[in-house]
Short mmCIF file of N, CA, C and O and ligand atoms in Angstrom, two decimals:
data_model
loop_
_atom_site.label_atom_id
_atom_site.label_comp_id
_atom_site.label_asym_id
_atom_site.label_seq_id
_atom_site.Cartn_x
_atom_site.Cartn_y
_atom_site.Cartn_z
N MET A 1 103.36 96.48 77.64
CA MET A 1 102.02 96.46 78.48
C MET A 1 101.70 97.85 79.59
O MET A 1 102.46 98.32 80.49
N ASP A 2 100.61 98.18 79.39
CA ASP A 2 100.47 99.02 80.66
C ASP A 2 99.81 98.48 81.91
O ASP A 2 99.03 98.59 82.18
N LEU A 3 100.64 99.42 82.97
CA LEU A 3 100.86 98.89 83.78
C LEU A 3 99.38 100.09 84.82
O LEU A 3 98.81 98.84 85.27
N ALA A 4 98.47 100.82 84.12
CA ALA A 4 97.42 102.08 84.73
C ALA A 4 96.87 100.77 83.82
O ALA A 4 95.25 101.07 85.06
N HIS A 5 96.35 100.53 82.79
CA HIS A 5 95.19 99.81 82.53
C HIS A 5 95.26 98.50 83.30
O HIS A 5 94.00 97.80 83.86
N LEU A 6 96.24 97.69 83.49
CA LEU A 6 96.58 96.33 83.71
C LEU A 6 95.43 96.52 85.48
O LEU A 6 94.76 96.09 86.29
N ALA A 7 95.49 98.25 86.10
CA ALA A 7 95.57 97.41 87.53
C ALA A 7 94.09 97.94 87.83
O ALA A 7 93.29 97.17 88.82
N ASP A 8 94.04 98.81 86.28
CA ASP A 8 91.90 99.19 86.39
C ASP A 8 91.94 97.70 86.62
O ASP A 8 90.48 97.80 86.95
N GLU A 9 91.94 97.34 85.48
CA GLU A 9 91.00 95.69 85.00
C GLU A 9 91.14 94.97 86.66
O GLU A 9 90.64 94.36 86.57
N LEU A 10 92.55 94.72 86.79
CA LEU A 10 91.76 94.14 88.25
C LEU A 10 91.63 94.14 89.46
O LEU A 10 90.39 93.83 89.93
N VAL A 11 91.16 95.88 89.61
CA VAL A 11 90.35 96.28 90.94
C VAL A 11 89.04 96.42 90.52
O VAL A 11 87.95 96.10 90.72
N ALA A 12 88.80 96.60 89.61
CA ALA A 12 87.50 96.76 88.41
C ALA A 12 86.77 95.04 88.65
O ALA A 12 85.91 94.61 88.96
N ALA A 13 87.92 93.90 88.34
CA ALA A 13 87.28 92.53 88.28
C ALA A 13 87.07 92.63 89.74
O ALA A 13 86.19 91.70 90.58
N LEU A 14 87.54 92.31 90.77
CA LEU A 14 87.81 92.58 91.85
C LEU A 14 86.26 92.96 92.70
O LEU A 14 85.75 92.30 94.03
N ARG A 15 86.51 94.26 92.14
CA ARG A 15 84.74 94.88 92.69
C ARG A 15 83.94 93.63 91.85
O ARG A 15 82.92 93.79 92.94
N ALA A 16 83.74 93.93 91.20
CA ALA A 16 82.92 93.38 90.21
C ALA A 16 82.00 91.72 90.80
O ALA A 16 81.60 91.07 91.39
N GLN A 17 83.16 90.33 91.59
CA GLN A 17 83.33 89.81 92.77
C GLN A 17 82.77 89.74 93.73
O GLN A 17 81.99 89.33 94.34
N LEU A 18 83.04 90.83 94.19
CA LEU A 18 83.08 91.59 95.80
C LEU A 18 81.54 91.93 95.79
O LEU A 18 80.64 92.66 95.54
N PRO A 19 80.17 91.34 97.67
CA PRO A 19 79.34 91.69 97.49
C PRO A 19 79.40 93.05 97.80
O PRO A 19 80.55 93.12 98.52
N ASP A 20 77.80 93.15 97.35
CA ASP A 20 77.67 95.72 97.78
C ASP A 20 77.79 95.79 99.48
O ASP A 20 78.13 95.59 100.15
N ASP A 21 77.34 93.74 100.09
CA ASP A 21 77.93 94.73 101.38
C ASP A 21 78.96 94.34 102.55
O ASP A 21 79.64 93.84 104.06
N VAL A 22 79.84 94.20 101.76
CA VAL A 22 81.81 94.06 102.13
C VAL A 22 82.63 95.19 102.06
O VAL A 22 82.38 95.54 101.43
N ILE A 23 83.21 95.78 103.02
CA ILE A 23 84.58 96.47 102.80
C ILE A 23 85.26 95.80 102.34
O ILE A 23 85.62 94.55 103.54
N LEU A 24 86.18 95.13 101.53
CA LEU A 24 87.63 95.56 101.15
C LEU A 24 88.35 95.43 102.45
O LEU A 24 89.13 96.72 102.11
N GLU A 25 89.17 94.74 102.43
CA GLU A 25 90.58 94.92 103.92
C GLU A 25 92.20 94.22 103.14
O GLU A 25 93.21 95.60 103.51
N GLY A 26 92.29 93.56 102.14
CA GLY A 26 92.72 92.70 100.76
C GLY A 26 93.09 92.15 100.24
O GLY A 26 91.08 91.75 99.64
N PHE A 27 93.80 91.78 99.09
CA PHE A 27 93.66 91.25 97.76
C PHE A 27 95.34 90.19 98.07
O PHE A 27 96.33 91.37 97.52
N GLU A 28 94.90 89.49 97.22
CA GLU A 28 96.60 89.13 96.39
C GLU A 28 96.45 89.06 95.30
O GLU A 28 95.73 88.28 94.79
N VAL A 29 97.34 89.32 94.48
CA VAL A 29 97.66 89.03 92.58
C VAL A 29 98.27 88.21 92.16
O VAL A 29 99.40 88.10 93.61
N GLU A 30 98.07 87.34 92.16
CA GLU A 30 99.28 86.46 90.98
C GLU A 30 99.81 87.02 90.30
O GLU A 30 99.16 87.37 89.20
N LEU A 31 101.98 86.60 90.18
CA LEU A 31 101.65 87.96 88.71
C LEU A 31 103.23 86.76 88.13
O LEU A 31 103.82 86.86 89.56
N GLY A 32 102.39 86.79 87.18
CA GLY A 32 103.77 85.74 86.68
C GLY A 32 104.80 86.27 85.94
O GLY A 32 105.35 87.64 85.65
N GLU A 33 106.35 85.36 86.05
CA GLU A 33 107.37 85.78 86.22
C GLU A 33 107.13 85.86 84.42
O GLU A 33 108.12 87.59 84.13
N HIS A 34 106.54 85.85 83.30
CA HIS A 34 106.58 86.23 81.70
C HIS A 34 105.27 87.22 81.48
O HIS A 34 105.31 87.72 80.89
N VAL A 35 104.78 88.08 82.32
CA VAL A 35 103.90 88.62 82.28
C VAL A 35 104.59 89.70 81.66
O VAL A 35 104.49 90.97 81.13
N GLY A 36 105.61 90.39 82.51
CA GLY A 36 106.92 91.55 82.02
C GLY A 36 106.49 92.67 82.59
O GLY A 36 106.67 93.41 82.50
N VAL A 37 106.04 92.20 84.40
CA VAL A 37 105.42 93.17 84.85
C VAL A 37 105.83 93.40 86.40
O VAL A 37 105.84 92.54 86.36
N ASP A 38 106.53 94.53 86.59
CA ASP A 38 107.19 94.62 87.69
C ASP A 38 106.79 94.41 89.03
O ASP A 38 105.77 95.15 89.29
N ALA A 39 106.76 93.56 89.77
CA ALA A 39 105.74 93.32 91.35
C ALA A 39 105.79 94.34 92.42
O ALA A 39 104.25 94.90 92.22
N GLU A 40 107.09 95.56 91.85
CA GLU A 40 106.40 96.96 92.98
C GLU A 40 105.88 97.61 92.94
O GLU A 40 105.25 98.37 93.16
N ALA A 41 106.52 97.80 91.08
CA ALA A 41 105.06 98.94 90.28
C ALA A 41 103.62 98.38 90.69
O ALA A 41 103.17 99.01 90.15
N LEU A 42 103.21 97.64 90.18
CA LEU A 42 101.95 97.06 90.19
C LEU A 42 101.58 97.04 91.79
O LEU A 42 100.72 97.04 91.32
N ARG A 43 102.36 95.98 92.69
CA ARG A 43 101.68 96.63 93.75
C ARG A 43 101.51 98.41 94.22
O ARG A 43 100.65 98.84 94.58
N ALA A 44 102.13 99.05 93.66
CA ALA A 44 102.33 101.16 94.18
C ALA A 44 101.02 101.38 93.11
O ALA A 44 100.01 101.92 93.64
N ALA A 45 100.69 99.93 92.54
CA ALA A 45 99.75 101.00 91.17
C ALA A 45 98.91 100.34 91.50
O ALA A 45 97.20 101.27 91.35
N LEU A 46 98.63 99.31 92.26
CA LEU A 46 96.90 99.23 92.48
C LEU A 46 96.46 99.67 93.66
O LEU A 46 95.08 100.24 94.26
N GLN A 47 98.16 99.55 94.96
CA GLN A 47 97.44 100.53 95.61
C GLN A 47 96.80 101.48 95.81
O GLN A 47 96.53 102.40 96.74
N LEU A 48 97.85 102.64 94.60
CA LEU A 48 96.45 103.83 94.81
C LEU A 48 94.95 104.48 94.11
O LEU A 48 94.52 104.70 94.69
N ARG A 49 94.79 102.83 93.58
CA ARG A 49 93.48 102.71 93.14
C ARG A 49 92.28 101.82 94.31
O ARG A 49 90.80 102.46 94.99
N VAL A 50 93.24 101.94 95.46
CA VAL A 50 92.65 101.37 96.53
C VAL A 50 92.68 101.42 98.13
O VAL A 50 93.22 100.79 98.84
N PRO A 51 93.41 102.83 98.41
CA PRO A 51 94.09 103.81 99.10
C PRO A 51 93.64 102.44 100.96
O PRO A 51 91.89 102.27 101.09
N GLY A 52 94.50 102.65 102.05
CA GLY A 52 94.25 102.39 102.56
C GLY A 52 93.83 100.36 102.79
O GLY A 52 93.44 99.48 103.84
N VAL A 53 93.95 99.67 101.59
CA VAL A 53 93.93 98.02 101.05
C VAL A 53 95.12 97.34 100.75
O VAL A 53 96.18 97.89 100.56
N ASP A 54 94.66 96.49 101.71
CA ASP A 54 96.55 95.89 101.97
C ASP A 54 96.73 94.72 100.54
O ASP A 54 95.80 93.57 100.28
N VAL A 55 97.45 94.76 99.59
CA VAL A 55 97.79 94.62 98.93
C VAL A 55 99.09 94.03 98.52
O VAL A 55 100.33 94.72 99.08
N GLN A 56 98.82 92.32 97.86
CA GLN A 56 99.77 91.82 98.38
C GLN A 56 100.20 91.11 97.05
O GLN A 56 99.48 90.71 96.35
N ILE A 57 101.68 91.21 96.06
CA ILE A 57 101.86 89.99 95.44
C ILE A 57 102.51 89.36 94.92
O ILE A 57 103.56 88.92 95.93
N LEU A 58 101.85 88.02 94.75
CA LEU A 58 102.25 86.48 94.56
C LEU A 58 103.05 86.09 93.17
O LEU A 58 102.32 86.52 92.24
N LYS A 59 104.95 86.63 93.84
CA LYS A 59 105.13 86.06 91.75
C LYS A 59 105.38 84.67 92.10
O LYS A 59 105.69 83.62 92.55
N VAL A 60 104.80 84.53 90.43
CA VAL A 60 104.54 82.45 89.99
C VAL A 60 106.22 82.50 89.31
O VAL A 60 105.90 82.84 88.22
N GLU A 61 106.26 81.83 89.61
CA GLU A 61 107.72 81.98 87.90
C GLU A 61 107.68 80.79 87.69
O GLU A 61 106.32 80.19 86.73
N GLY A 62 108.71 81.34 86.35
CA GLY A 62 108.08 81.02 84.85
C GLY A 62 108.66 79.24 84.77
O GLY A 62 109.43 79.35 85.26
N LEU A 63 108.02 78.83 83.69
CA LEU A 63 108.35 77.30 83.72
C LEU A 63 107.80 76.84 82.58
O LEU A 63 106.65 76.89 81.87
N LEU A 64 108.37 75.93 82.45
CA LEU A 64 107.98 74.91 80.85
C LEU A 64 108.00 73.83 81.50
O LEU A 64 107.97 72.66 82.40
N ARG A 65 106.30 73.47 80.83
CA ARG A 65 106.25 71.74 80.35
C ARG A 65 107.12 70.94 79.66
O ARG A 65 106.24 71.87 78.50
N CYS A 66 107.50 70.13 79.43
CA CYS A 66 107.75 68.28 78.68
C CYS A 66 106.28 68.00 77.77
O CYS A 66 105.40 67.56 78.37
N LEU A 67 105.97 68.58 76.89
CA LEU A 67 104.99 67.84 75.92
C LEU A 67 105.03 66.32 75.78
O LEU A 67 104.23 65.57 75.63
N ASP A 68 107.09 66.09 75.78
CA ASP A 68 106.52 64.25 76.30
C ASP A 68 106.41 63.37 77.25
O ASP A 68 105.78 62.57 76.98
N CYS A 69 106.74 64.69 78.21
CA CYS A 69 106.77 63.31 79.49
C CYS A 69 106.72 64.34 80.91
O CYS A 69 105.48 64.06 81.68
N GLY A 70 106.01 65.25 80.72
CA GLY A 70 105.10 66.26 81.27
C GLY A 70 106.20 66.79 82.19
O GLY A 70 105.64 67.61 83.86
N ALA A 71 107.39 66.51 82.29
CA ALA A 71 108.16 67.44 83.54
C ALA A 71 107.47 68.88 83.15
O ALA A 71 107.92 69.37 82.50
N GLU A 72 107.64 69.61 84.37
CA GLU A 72 108.14 70.95 84.52
C GLU A 72 109.28 71.63 84.70
O GLU A 72 110.10 70.98 86.46
N TYR A 73 109.98 71.80 84.64
CA TYR A 73 110.86 73.05 84.43
C TYR A 73 111.25 73.78 84.05
O TYR A 73 110.80 74.50 83.22
N PRO A 74 112.33 75.09 84.87
CA PRO A 74 112.52 76.31 84.70
C PRO A 74 113.18 76.01 83.41
O PRO A 74 113.89 75.63 82.85
N ALA A 75 112.62 77.45 82.79
CA ALA A 75 113.29 77.89 81.53
C ALA A 75 115.37 77.61 80.27
O ALA A 75 115.22 77.02 79.55
N ASP A 76 115.55 78.11 82.21
CA ASP A 76 117.64 78.54 81.68
C ASP A 76 117.96 76.79 81.98
O ASP A 76 118.59 76.73 81.61
N GLU A 77 116.79 76.05 81.91
CA GLU A 77 117.23 74.38 81.89
C GLU A 77 116.69 73.93 80.91
O GLU A 77 117.17 72.32 80.90
N ALA A 78 115.95 73.53 79.87
CA ALA A 78 116.01 73.55 78.64
C ALA A 78 116.97 72.85 77.97
O ALA A 78 118.30 73.94 77.71
N PRO A 79 117.08 71.55 77.17
CA PRO A 79 115.84 71.34 76.88
C PRO A 79 114.91 70.67 78.56
O PRO A 79 116.16 70.70 79.46
N CYS A 80 114.49 69.15 78.15
CA CYS A 80 113.23 69.00 79.79
C CYS A 80 114.95 67.90 80.42
O CYS A 80 115.70 67.56 79.76
N PRO A 81 115.25 68.24 81.49
CA PRO A 81 115.78 67.66 82.27
C PRO A 81 116.24 66.08 82.56
O PRO A 81 116.71 66.11 82.44
N VAL A 82 114.07 65.44 82.24
CA VAL A 82 114.40 64.48 82.87
C VAL A 82 114.28 63.19 81.46
O VAL A 82 114.99 62.72 81.89
N CYS A 83 113.43 64.03 80.45
CA CYS A 83 113.90 62.95 79.43
C CYS A 83 114.79 63.81 78.11
O CYS A 83 115.50 62.91 76.93
N GLY A 84 115.57 64.71 78.41
CA GLY A 84 116.34 65.39 77.85
C GLY A 84 114.93 65.47 75.75
O GLY A 84 115.78 66.28 74.87
N SER A 85 114.06 65.90 75.75
CA SER A 85 113.02 66.33 74.76
C SER A 85 113.12 68.08 74.65
O SER A 85 113.09 68.67 75.62
N ALA A 86 113.27 68.11 73.74
CA ALA A 86 113.24 70.10 73.74
C ALA A 86 111.38 70.43 73.38
O ALA A 86 111.53 71.70 72.77
N ARG A 87 110.57 69.88 73.48
CA ARG A 87 109.59 70.58 73.30
C ARG A 87 108.86 69.88 74.14
O ARG A 87 108.45 69.80 75.01
N SER A 88 108.22 71.97 73.68
CA SER A 88 107.82 71.97 75.58
C SER A 88 106.79 73.19 75.38
O SER A 88 106.34 73.78 74.26
N GLU A 89 106.18 74.06 76.56
CA GLU A 89 104.85 74.25 76.35
C GLU A 89 105.22 75.48 77.92
O GLU A 89 105.76 75.00 78.78
N HIS A 90 104.56 77.14 77.60
CA HIS A 90 104.61 77.41 79.05
C HIS A 90 103.55 76.34 79.93
O HIS A 90 102.77 76.53 79.18
N ALA A 91 103.50 76.37 81.36
CA ALA A 91 102.88 75.59 82.45
C ALA A 91 102.56 77.33 82.76
O ALA A 91 101.78 77.11 83.78
N HIS A 92 103.43 77.91 83.13
CA HIS A 92 103.16 79.08 84.58
C HIS A 92 103.94 80.11 83.94
O HIS A 92 105.27 80.36 83.15
N GLY A 93 103.58 81.26 84.85
CA GLY A 93 104.67 82.31 84.01
C GLY A 93 103.41 84.08 83.63
O GLY A 93 103.95 85.33 83.77
N GLN A 94 102.76 82.68 83.29
CA GLN A 94 101.58 83.75 82.52
C GLN A 94 100.75 84.54 83.19
O GLN A 94 100.05 85.27 82.75
N GLU A 95 100.51 83.90 84.92
CA GLU A 95 99.76 84.56 84.93
C GLU A 95 99.51 85.75 86.28
O GLU A 95 99.92 86.21 86.29
N LEU A 96 98.17 86.37 85.49
CA LEU A 96 97.65 87.59 86.41
C LEU A 96 96.59 87.73 86.67
O LEU A 96 95.33 88.39 85.34
N SER A 97 96.06 88.38 87.95
CA SER A 97 94.42 87.58 88.79
C SER A 97 95.29 87.17 89.48
O SER A 97 95.79 87.50 90.24
N VAL A 98 93.32 88.28 90.65
CA VAL A 98 93.43 87.97 91.86
C VAL A 98 93.51 87.09 92.22
O VAL A 98 92.07 86.24 91.90
N ARG A 99 94.17 86.35 92.78
CA ARG A 99 93.86 85.12 93.83
C ARG A 99 93.11 84.66 95.03
O ARG A 99 92.82 83.97 94.91
N ARG A 100 92.58 85.87 95.81
CA ARG A 100 92.52 85.40 96.57
C ARG A 100 92.37 87.01 97.31
O ARG A 100 92.37 87.95 96.82
N ALA A 101 90.68 86.72 98.33
CA ALA A 101 90.48 88.71 98.48
C ALA A 101 90.31 88.30 100.14
O ALA A 101 88.90 87.41 100.05
N TRP A 102 89.91 89.60 100.98
CA TRP A 102 89.22 89.25 102.15
C TRP A 102 88.57 90.43 102.78
O TRP A 102 89.32 92.13 102.48
N ALA A 103 88.00 90.83 103.01
CA ALA A 103 86.66 91.51 103.47
C ALA A 103 85.42 91.44 104.84
O ALA A 103 85.78 90.37 105.12
N ARG A 104 85.65 92.33 105.05
CA ARG A 104 84.65 92.72 106.72
C ARG A 104 83.70 93.45 106.13
O ARG A 104 82.92 93.46 105.73
N PRO A 105 82.42 92.05 106.55
CA PRO A 105 81.09 93.17 106.74
C PRO A 105 80.62 94.20 107.31
O PRO A 105 81.98 94.92 107.61
N ARG A 106 80.09 95.92 106.12
CA ARG A 106 79.43 96.51 106.46
C ARG A 106 78.74 97.01 107.65
O ARG A 106 78.54 96.50 107.41
N PRO A 107 78.84 98.14 108.57
CA PRO A 107 78.17 98.33 110.48
C PRO A 107 77.29 98.23 109.47
O PRO A 107 76.60 99.16 108.54
ZN1 LIG B 1 110.69 65.09 79.33
#
């Protein structure tokens, strides 16, 4: 996946949500383990686009959800540690979005 393109899209999405009369101070991006992007590389790419803004990356562990009992467990513990079922779906780990942002009023 193209890191520069991802960073552009995240910043564009963030700017679209911000009112015009505020100055962005910082934001937090949720990054799933299965997205395949290095957190530090993403942080650096974002920082280039918004100099002086506090960029934080929240890593989300990849988890599977059992289709039979609903338990969530790490992929390396498959099959389901609760009921033994091998039927599962990805529950977490695909996240890539701005989770929250903070800003101050423009003087
Ligand atoms: Zn189960």
